[in-house]
Tab-separated table of C-alpha atoms in Angstrom:
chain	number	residue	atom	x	y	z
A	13	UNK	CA	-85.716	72.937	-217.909
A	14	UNK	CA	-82.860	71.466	-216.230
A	15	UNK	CA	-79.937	73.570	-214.575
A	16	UNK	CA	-82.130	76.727	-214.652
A	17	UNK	CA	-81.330	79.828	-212.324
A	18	UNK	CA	-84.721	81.087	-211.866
A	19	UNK	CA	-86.857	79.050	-209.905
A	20	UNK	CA	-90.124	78.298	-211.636
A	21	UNK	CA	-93.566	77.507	-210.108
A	22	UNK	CA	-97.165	78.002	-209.892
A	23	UNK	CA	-96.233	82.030	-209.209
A	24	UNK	CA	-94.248	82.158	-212.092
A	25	UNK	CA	-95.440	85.115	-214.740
A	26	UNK	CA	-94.777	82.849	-218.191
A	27	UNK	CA	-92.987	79.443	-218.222
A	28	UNK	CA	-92.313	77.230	-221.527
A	29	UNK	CA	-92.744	80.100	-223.994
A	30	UNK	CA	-90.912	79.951	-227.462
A	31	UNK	CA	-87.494	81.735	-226.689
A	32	UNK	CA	-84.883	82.043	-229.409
A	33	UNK	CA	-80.736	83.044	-228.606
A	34	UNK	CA	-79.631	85.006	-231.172
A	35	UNK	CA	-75.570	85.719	-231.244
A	36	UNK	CA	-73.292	86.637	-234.301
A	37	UNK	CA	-72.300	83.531	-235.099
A	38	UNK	CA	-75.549	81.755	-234.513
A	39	UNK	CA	-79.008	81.601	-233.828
A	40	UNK	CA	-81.132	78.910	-231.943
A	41	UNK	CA	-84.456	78.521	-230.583
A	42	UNK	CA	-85.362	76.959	-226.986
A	43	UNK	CA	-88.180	76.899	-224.579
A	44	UNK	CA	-87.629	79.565	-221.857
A	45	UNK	CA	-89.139	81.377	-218.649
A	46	UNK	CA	-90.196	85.213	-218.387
A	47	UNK	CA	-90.736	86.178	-214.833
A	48	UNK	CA	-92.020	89.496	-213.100
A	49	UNK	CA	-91.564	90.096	-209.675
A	50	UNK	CA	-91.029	93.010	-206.913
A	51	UNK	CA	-88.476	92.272	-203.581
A	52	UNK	CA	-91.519	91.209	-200.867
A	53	UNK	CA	-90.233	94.295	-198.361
A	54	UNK	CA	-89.934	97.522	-199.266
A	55	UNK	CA	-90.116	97.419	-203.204
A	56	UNK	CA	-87.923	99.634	-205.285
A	57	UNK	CA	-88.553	98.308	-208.419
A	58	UNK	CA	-89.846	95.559	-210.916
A	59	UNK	CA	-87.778	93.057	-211.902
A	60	UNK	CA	-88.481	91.232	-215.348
A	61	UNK	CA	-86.269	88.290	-215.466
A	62	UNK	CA	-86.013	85.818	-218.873
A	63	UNK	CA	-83.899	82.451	-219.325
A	64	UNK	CA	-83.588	79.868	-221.543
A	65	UNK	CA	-83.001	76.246	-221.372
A	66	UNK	CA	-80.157	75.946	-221.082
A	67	UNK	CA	-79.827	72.141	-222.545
A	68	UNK	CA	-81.246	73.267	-225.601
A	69	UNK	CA	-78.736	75.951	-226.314
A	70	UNK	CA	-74.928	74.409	-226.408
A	71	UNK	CA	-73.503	77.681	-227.505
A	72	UNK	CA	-73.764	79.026	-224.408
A	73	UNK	CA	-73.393	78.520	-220.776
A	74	UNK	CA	-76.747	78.492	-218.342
A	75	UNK	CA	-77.611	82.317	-217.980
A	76	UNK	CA	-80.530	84.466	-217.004
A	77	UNK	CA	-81.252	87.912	-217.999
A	78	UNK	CA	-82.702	90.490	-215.414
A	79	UNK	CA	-83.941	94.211	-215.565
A	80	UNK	CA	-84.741	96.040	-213.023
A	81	UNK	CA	-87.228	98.727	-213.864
A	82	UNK	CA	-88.785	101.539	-212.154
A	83	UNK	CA	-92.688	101.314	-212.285
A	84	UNK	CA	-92.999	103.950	-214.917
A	85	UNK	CA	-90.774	101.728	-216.751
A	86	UNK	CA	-93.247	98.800	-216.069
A	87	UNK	CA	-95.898	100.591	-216.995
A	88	UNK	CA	-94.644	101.712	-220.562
A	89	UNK	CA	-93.634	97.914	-221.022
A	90	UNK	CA	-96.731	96.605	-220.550
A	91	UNK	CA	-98.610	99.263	-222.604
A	92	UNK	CA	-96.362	98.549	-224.944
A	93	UNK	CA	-96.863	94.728	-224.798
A	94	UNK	CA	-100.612	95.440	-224.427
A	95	UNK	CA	-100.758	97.622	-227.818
A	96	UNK	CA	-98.338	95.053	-229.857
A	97	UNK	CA	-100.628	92.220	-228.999
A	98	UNK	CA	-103.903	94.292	-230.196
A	99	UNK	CA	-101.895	94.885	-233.723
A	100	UNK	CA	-100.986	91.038	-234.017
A	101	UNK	CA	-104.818	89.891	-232.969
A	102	UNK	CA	-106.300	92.493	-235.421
A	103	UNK	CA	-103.892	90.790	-237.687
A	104	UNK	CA	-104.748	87.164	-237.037
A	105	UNK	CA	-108.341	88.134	-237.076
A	106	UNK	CA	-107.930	90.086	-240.778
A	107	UNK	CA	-106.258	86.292	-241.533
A	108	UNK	CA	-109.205	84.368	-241.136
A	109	UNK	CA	-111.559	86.850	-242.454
């Protein structure tokens, strides 16, 4: 990904996962980076950060998304994340059956 924001390397949580921008007036898919991380000193919170290429999506200019979340917050996301991919696994595993 050129002209990112987020700097991306062997620390980073997720990079080159199917993204997809999705505005009113259009809709576009692009590869993208999802990033967790906590300030090194004194941590207040999580920060979840996501951005996609930006060359792949003309519609709009090179942006990055960040939340900052408390770690309750965190931890809901993730069990969240944790039970959606159990329900899509059971899925792909009914698939094959």
């Amino acid at each position: 990904m050129s002209n990112r924001l987020l700097r991306v390397n062997a620390y980073t949580t997720l990079d080159l996962v199917d993204g997809r921008v999705r505005a009113h007036e259009f809709e576009t898919e692009a590869p993208g980076v999802v990033n967790v991380t906590a300030p090194r000193e004194d941590p207040e919170h999580v920060n979840l950060q996501v951005e996609l290429d930006g060359t792949a999506v003309d519609d709009l200019p090179a942006h990055a998304e960040e939340f900052d979340l408390s770690p309750a917050q965190a931890r809901e996301l993730a069990e969240a994340l944790n039970d959606t991919a159990d329900r899509v696994e059971k899925a792909q595993r009914e698939d094959e059956d």
